[in-house]
mmCIF file of C-alpha atoms in Angstrom:
data_model
loop_
_atom_site.group_PDB
_atom_site.id
_atom_site.type_symbol
_atom_site.label_atom_id
_atom_site.label_comp_id
_atom_site.label_asym_id
_atom_site.label_seq_id
_atom_site.Cartn_x
_atom_site.Cartn_y
_atom_site.Cartn_z
ATOM 1 C CA MET P 6 -11.951 17.437 36.999
ATOM 2 C CA ASP P 7 -9.048 15.156 37.705
ATOM 3 C CA CYS P 8 -6.469 16.547 35.674
ATOM 4 C CA GLY P 9 -5.950 13.089 34.612
ATOM 5 C CA ILE P 10 -9.519 12.280 33.158
ATOM 6 C CA ILE P 11 -9.371 16.261 31.857
ATOM 7 C CA THR P 12 -6.058 15.063 29.886
ATOM 8 C CA SER P 13 -7.583 11.458 27.960
ATOM 9 C CA LYS P 14 -10.788 13.491 27.170
ATOM 10 C CA THR P 15 -8.472 15.689 24.863
ATOM 11 C CA VAL P 16 -6.463 12.892 23.852
ATOM 12 C CA LEU P 17 -9.788 11.510 22.619
ATOM 13 C CA LEU P 18 -11.181 13.378 21.708
ATOM 14 C CA LEU P 19 -7.749 14.783 19.598
ATOM 15 C CA LEU P 20 -7.736 11.483 18.417
ATOM 16 C CA SER P 21 -11.326 10.740 17.361
ATOM 17 C CA LEU P 22 -10.235 14.344 14.953
ATOM 18 C CA ILE P 23 -7.093 12.395 14.045
ATOM 19 C CA PHE P 24 -9.607 9.188 13.187
ATOM 20 C CA TRP P 25 -11.308 11.129 10.499
ATOM 21 C CA ALA P 26 -8.045 12.085 8.740
ATOM 22 C CA ALA P 27 -7.064 9.414 9.137
ATOM 23 C CA GLY P 28 -9.707 7.385 7.548
ATOM 24 C CA ALA P 29 -9.046 9.278 4.626
ATOM 25 C CA VAL P 30 -5.829 8.688 4.225
ATOM 26 C CA LEU P 31 -5.323 4.946 4.774
ATOM 27 C CA ALA P 32 -8.932 5.139 2.183
ATOM 28 C CA TYR P 33 -7.227 6.946 -0.487
ATOM 29 C CA VAL P 34 -3.681 4.926 0.930
ATOM 30 C CA GLY P 35 -5.982 1.036 -0.062
ATOM 31 C CA ALA P 36 -6.706 3.049 -3.646
ATOM 32 C CA TYR P 37 -3.429 3.848 -3.830
ATOM 33 C CA ILE P 38 -1.786 -0.268 -4.201
ATOM 34 C CA ILE P 39 -4.873 -1.465 -6.113
ATOM 35 C CA ARG P 40 -4.036 1.275 -8.598
ATOM 36 C CA SER P 41 -0.227 0.804 -8.506
ATOM 37 C CA TYR P 42 -0.812 -3.804 -8.414
ATOM 38 C CA THR P 43 -4.152 -3.072 -11.693
ATOM 39 C CA ASN P 44 -1.696 -1.165 -13.541
ATOM 40 C CA PHE P 45 1.158 -4.641 -14.005
ATOM 41 C CA GLU P 46 -1.457 -7.457 -13.353
ATOM 42 C CA ALA P 47 -0.547 -9.346 -16.238
ATOM 43 C CA PHE P 48 3.495 -9.679 -15.086
ATOM 44 C CA LEU P 49 2.465 -10.945 -11.604
ATOM 45 C CA GLU P 50 0.407 -14.469 -10.675
ATOM 46 C CA ASP P 51 -0.146 -13.694 -7.409
ATOM 47 C CA LYS P 52 -2.922 -11.434 -6.604
ATOM 48 C CA TYR P 53 -2.245 -11.758 -2.149
ATOM 49 C CA VAL P 54 -1.089 -7.928 -2.942
ATOM 50 C CA MET P 55 -4.478 -7.258 -2.850
ATOM 51 C CA ILE P 56 -5.805 -8.019 0.491
ATOM 52 C CA PRO P 57 -3.712 -5.781 2.299
ATOM 53 C CA ALA P 58 -5.248 -3.250 0.172
ATOM 54 C CA VAL P 59 -9.358 -4.085 0.656
ATOM 55 C CA ILE P 60 -7.859 -4.711 4.333
ATOM 56 C CA ILE P 61 -6.307 -1.391 4.356
ATOM 57 C CA ILE P 62 -9.466 0.367 2.910
ATOM 58 C CA CYS P 63 -11.839 -1.825 5.590
ATOM 59 C CA VAL P 64 -10.007 -0.117 8.316
ATOM 60 C CA GLY P 65 -10.054 3.580 7.534
ATOM 61 C CA VAL P 66 -13.460 3.499 6.755
ATOM 62 C CA ALA P 67 -14.176 2.106 10.069
ATOM 63 C CA MET P 68 -11.991 4.269 11.320
ATOM 64 C CA PHE P 69 -14.111 7.275 9.825
ATOM 65 C CA LEU P 70 -17.199 5.903 11.973
ATOM 66 C CA LEU P 71 -14.372 5.184 14.785
ATOM 67 C CA GLY P 72 -14.174 8.544 15.299
ATOM 68 C CA LEU P 73 -18.131 9.665 15.449
ATOM 69 C CA LEU P 74 -18.334 6.780 17.996
ATOM 70 C CA GLY P 75 -15.408 8.429 20.077
ATOM 71 C CA CYS P 76 -16.138 11.794 20.232
ATOM 72 C CA CYS P 77 -20.725 10.993 21.525
ATOM 73 C CA ALA P 78 -18.578 8.325 24.148
ATOM 74 C CA THR P 79 -16.149 11.168 25.539
ATOM 75 C CA ILE P 80 -18.010 14.062 26.278
ATOM 76 C CA SER P 81 -20.450 11.478 27.807
ATOM 77 C CA GLU P 82 -18.290 9.841 29.304
ATOM 78 C CA SER P 83 -20.616 6.953 28.731
ATOM 79 C CA LYS P 84 -18.723 3.122 30.140
ATOM 80 C CA VAL P 85 -21.223 1.207 27.274
ATOM 81 C CA GLY P 86 -20.150 3.763 24.558
ATOM 82 C CA LEU P 87 -16.422 3.908 25.603
ATOM 83 C CA GLY P 88 -16.288 0.207 25.918
ATOM 84 C CA LEU P 89 -17.486 -0.224 22.386
ATOM 85 C CA PHE P 90 -14.705 2.608 20.910
ATOM 86 C CA LEU P 91 -12.002 0.602 23.265
ATOM 87 C CA VAL P 92 -13.476 -3.409 21.201
ATOM 88 C CA VAL P 93 -12.969 -1.497 18.161
ATOM 89 C CA ILE P 94 -10.191 0.164 17.996
ATOM 90 C CA LEU P 95 -8.546 -3.602 19.831
ATOM 91 C CA ALA P 96 -11.033 -4.946 16.378
ATOM 92 C CA LEU P 97 -9.004 -1.929 14.050
ATOM 93 C CA PHE P 98 -5.763 -2.130 15.666
ATOM 94 C CA ALA P 99 -5.033 -6.384 14.648
ATOM 95 C CA GLY P 100 -6.779 -5.951 11.439
ATOM 96 C CA GLU P 101 -3.530 -3.258 10.690
ATOM 97 C CA VAL P 102 -1.195 -5.653 11.807
ATOM 98 C CA ALA P 103 -2.747 -8.327 9.583
ATOM 99 C CA ALA P 104 -1.865 -5.698 6.614
ATOM 100 C CA MET P 105 0.662 -4.699 7.529
ATOM 101 C CA THR P 106 2.216 -9.293 7.655
ATOM 102 C CA PHE P 107 0.481 -9.835 4.497
ATOM 103 C CA CYS P 108 2.700 -6.330 3.475
ATOM 104 C CA PHE P 109 5.809 -8.170 4.648
ATOM 105 C CA ILE P 110 4.712 -11.939 3.801
ATOM 106 C CA TYR P 111 4.906 -9.957 -0.752
ATOM 107 C CA GLN P 112 7.646 -7.993 -0.435
ATOM 108 C CA GLY P 113 9.785 -10.555 -0.100
ATOM 109 C CA LYS P 114 7.488 -13.130 -2.558
ATOM 110 C CA ILE P 115 7.341 -9.884 -5.830
ATOM 111 C CA THR P 116 10.823 -10.658 -6.766
ATOM 112 C CA GLU P 117 10.484 -13.734 -7.517
ATOM 113 C CA ASP P 118 6.937 -13.973 -8.525
ATOM 114 C CA LEU P 119 7.781 -11.580 -11.367
ATOM 115 C CA GLN P 120 11.262 -12.530 -12.777
ATOM 116 C CA GLY P 121 9.055 -15.814 -13.238
ATOM 117 C CA SER P 122 5.798 -13.896 -15.027
ATOM 118 C CA MET P 123 7.056 -11.237 -17.152
ATOM 119 C CA THR P 124 9.281 -13.374 -18.664
ATOM 120 C CA ASP P 125 5.664 -15.401 -19.684
ATOM 121 C CA VAL P 126 4.651 -12.361 -21.015
ATOM 122 C CA PHE P 127 6.940 -11.265 -23.051
ATOM 123 C CA MET P 128 7.635 -13.996 -24.688
ATOM 124 C CA LYS P 129 3.693 -14.155 -26.118
ATOM 125 C CA TYR P 130 4.198 -10.591 -26.696
ATOM 126 C CA ASP P 131 3.132 -10.465 -31.248
ATOM 127 C CA GLY P 132 2.256 -6.918 -30.964
ATOM 128 C CA GLN P 133 -1.814 -6.993 -30.404
ATOM 129 C CA SER P 134 -2.692 -8.505 -28.043
ATOM 130 C CA THR P 135 -3.585 -7.777 -24.940
ATOM 131 C CA GLU P 136 -0.244 -8.886 -23.098
ATOM 132 C CA SER P 137 1.214 -7.060 -26.353
ATOM 133 C CA VAL P 138 -0.201 -3.612 -24.978
ATOM 134 C CA ALA P 139 1.036 -3.804 -20.856
ATOM 135 C CA VAL P 140 4.319 -4.541 -22.724
ATOM 136 C CA ASP P 141 3.592 -1.622 -24.863
ATOM 137 C CA HIS P 142 2.896 0.635 -22.170
ATOM 138 C CA LEU P 143 5.312 -0.890 -18.766
ATOM 139 C CA GLN P 144 8.063 -0.228 -21.342
ATOM 140 C CA SER P 145 7.586 3.690 -22.628
ATOM 141 C CA GLN P 146 5.959 4.375 -18.374
ATOM 142 C CA LEU P 147 9.082 2.900 -16.990
ATOM 143 C CA GLN P 148 11.980 3.359 -19.512
ATOM 144 C CA CYS P 149 12.197 0.145 -19.764
ATOM 145 C CA CYS P 150 13.387 -2.272 -21.927
ATOM 146 C CA GLY P 151 12.951 -5.967 -21.628
ATOM 147 C CA VAL P 152 12.987 -8.329 -18.260
ATOM 148 C CA VAL P 153 16.736 -7.881 -16.894
ATOM 149 C CA ASN P 154 17.323 -5.032 -19.864
ATOM 150 C CA LEU P 155 17.402 -5.158 -23.713
ATOM 151 C CA SER P 156 19.155 -8.389 -24.178
ATOM 152 C CA SER P 157 16.841 -10.609 -22.962
ATOM 153 C CA TRP P 158 14.356 -9.454 -26.285
ATOM 154 C CA VAL P 159 16.575 -11.493 -28.728
ATOM 155 C CA SER P 160 15.282 -14.952 -26.857
ATOM 156 C CA THR P 161 12.193 -13.612 -27.705
ATOM 157 C CA PRO P 162 9.588 -15.066 -31.735
ATOM 158 C CA TRP P 163 9.129 -11.042 -31.894
ATOM 159 C CA TYR P 164 13.184 -10.829 -31.629
ATOM 160 C CA SER P 165 13.677 -14.209 -34.540
ATOM 161 C CA SER P 166 10.452 -12.882 -36.585
ATOM 162 C CA HIS P 167 10.914 -9.275 -37.167
ATOM 163 C CA ASN P 168 14.690 -8.644 -38.504
ATOM 164 C CA ASN P 169 16.025 -8.874 -35.389
ATOM 165 C CA THR P 170 14.576 -5.795 -34.184
ATOM 166 C CA VAL P 171 13.283 -4.716 -30.682
ATOM 167 C CA PRO P 172 8.917 -3.342 -30.344
ATOM 168 C CA VAL P 173 9.397 0.786 -29.712
ATOM 169 C CA SER P 174 8.309 1.116 -27.460
ATOM 170 C CA CYS P 175 11.590 0.229 -26.015
ATOM 171 C CA CYS P 176 12.768 3.538 -28.357
ATOM 172 C CA LYS P 177 14.328 7.174 -26.581
ATOM 173 C CA ASN P 178 12.938 9.251 -29.736
ATOM 174 C CA GLN P 179 10.661 6.904 -32.618
ATOM 175 C CA THR P 180 10.810 8.921 -35.267
ATOM 176 C CA GLU P 181 14.802 7.930 -35.009
ATOM 177 C CA CYS P 182 14.505 4.185 -33.618
ATOM 178 C CA THR P 183 14.759 1.470 -35.656
ATOM 179 C CA GLY P 184 14.909 -1.226 -32.925
ATOM 180 C CA GLN P 185 18.374 -2.043 -33.947
ATOM 181 C CA LEU P 186 20.040 -3.188 -30.956
ATOM 182 C CA ASP P 187 23.134 -2.096 -32.671
ATOM 183 C CA GLN P 188 22.000 1.643 -32.101
ATOM 184 C CA PRO P 189 21.458 1.237 -27.847
ATOM 185 C CA GLN P 190 21.891 4.528 -27.714
ATOM 186 C CA PHE P 191 18.035 5.600 -29.554
ATOM 187 C CA LEU P 192 17.164 2.554 -26.421
ATOM 188 C CA PHE P 193 15.703 2.763 -23.200
ATOM 189 C CA THR P 194 18.763 -0.024 -21.766
ATOM 190 C CA LYS P 195 17.220 -0.908 -18.471
ATOM 191 C CA GLY P 196 15.794 -4.440 -17.318
ATOM 192 C CA CYS P 197 11.687 -3.676 -16.813
ATOM 193 C CA GLN P 198 11.625 -6.746 -13.325
ATOM 194 C CA ASP P 199 13.703 -3.991 -11.853
ATOM 195 C CA GLN P 200 11.629 -0.784 -12.581
ATOM 196 C CA VAL P 201 8.098 -2.925 -11.681
ATOM 197 C CA ASP P 202 10.310 -4.463 -8.440
ATOM 198 C CA VAL P 203 11.247 -1.274 -6.473
ATOM 199 C CA LEU P 204 8.339 0.684 -7.745
ATOM 200 C CA LEU P 205 6.135 -2.249 -5.849
ATOM 201 C CA GLN P 206 7.899 -2.423 -3.267
ATOM 202 C CA ASN P 207 8.376 1.610 -2.224
ATOM 203 C CA VAL P 208 4.228 1.022 -2.788
ATOM 204 C CA LEU P 209 4.541 -1.656 0.241
ATOM 205 C CA SER P 210 7.019 0.481 2.148
ATOM 206 C CA TYR P 211 4.294 3.328 2.318
ATOM 207 C CA ALA P 212 1.536 1.102 3.207
ATOM 208 C CA MET P 213 3.196 -0.018 5.834
ATOM 209 C CA LEU P 214 4.820 3.462 6.896
ATOM 210 C CA VAL P 215 0.875 4.674 7.120
ATOM 211 C CA ILE P 216 0.427 1.705 8.665
ATOM 212 C CA LEU P 217 2.766 2.009 11.527
ATOM 213 C CA GLY P 218 1.735 5.483 12.442
ATOM 214 C CA PHE P 219 -2.005 4.928 12.911
ATOM 215 C CA ALA P 220 -1.634 1.698 15.179
ATOM 216 C CA ILE P 221 0.747 4.165 17.190
ATOM 217 C CA ILE P 222 -2.253 6.203 17.391
ATOM 218 C CA LYS P 223 -4.793 3.896 18.731
ATOM 219 C CA VAL P 224 -2.168 2.409 21.250
ATOM 220 C CA PHE P 225 -2.101 6.124 23.136
ATOM 221 C CA GLY P 226 -6.228 5.383 22.382
ATOM 222 C CA MET P 227 -6.341 2.683 23.639
ATOM 223 C CA LEU P 228 -5.050 4.026 27.062
ATOM 224 C CA SER P 229 -6.669 6.881 26.944
ATOM 225 C CA VAL P 230 -9.629 5.137 27.027
ATOM 226 C CA CYS P 231 -8.492 2.935 30.212
ATOM 227 C CA VAL P 232 -7.574 6.345 31.865
ATOM 228 C CA ILE P 233 -11.026 7.360 31.602
ATOM 229 C CA THR P 234 -12.911 4.376 32.793
ATOM 230 C CA CYS P 235 -10.224 3.497 35.973
ATOM 231 C CA ARG P 236 -11.290 7.537 36.497
ATOM 232 C CA CYS P 237 -14.459 7.940 36.459
ATOM 233 C CA ASN P 238 -15.502 4.094 38.163
ATOM 234 C CA ASP P 239 -13.611 5.473 40.945
ATOM 235 C CA ARG P 240 -15.571 8.613 41.030
ATOM 236 C CA ARG P 241 -18.600 6.559 40.897
ATOM 237 C CA ASN P 242 -17.987 4.626 43.481
ATOM 238 C CA GLY P 243 -16.800 7.277 46.034
ATOM 239 C CA TYR P 244 -12.563 6.737 45.724
ATOM 240 C CA HIS P 245 -10.967 10.318 46.075
ATOM 241 C CA PRO P 246 -7.827 10.941 44.517
ATOM 242 C CA ILE P 247 -5.519 12.246 47.953
ATOM 243 C CA TYR P 248 -3.213 14.925 47.978
ATOM 244 C CA ASN P 249 -0.750 15.947 50.142
#
């Protein structure tokens, strides 16, 4: 058997196994993006961050099925199967490019989106509403206080109506903290906007790196399919490579 076909078959079989693993990884990445977004959805007006996550999950499921198709088509050297395999790879490659594009676009919008929406949510804080629960959870989990910093609370209705204090979720230790700004040693001082911004930026950057890695793998898959198809066509048409 032609060395080129053997090599390409080996590559495709390995890629099929990688596609199975990649499908699981991509599904996890998509779910992770959705979970990260859900944790902070009260502070984000733009819902388009869900688009790359949904695309990634769909690509992950398709890649798992693609691995099965790749194994069968490679072993049987089916021209139809290999052609379908190539078409599906191209479709998934296009989907990954689209997901990367959405991630890149949304990365530039996160800071702008957070600035306005977080300010609105913090201004509505009353200690009991749904927005208040989201703010308390955010501040305690990310160990932050206020939008820009703890002084951001000064301009809110809560601060003026509660003896010039910040919510207890700003406190490092709630048993000793009174929420007074003249006791900064008991309060978180970092602003929540920067914390959420960094977290979401990191999530999208991680997703883009994973997508890029699998896109490169698909390029090798497409090249291998082309090699096998061309060599098989030559062999069926009676052409043989000439060796010196």
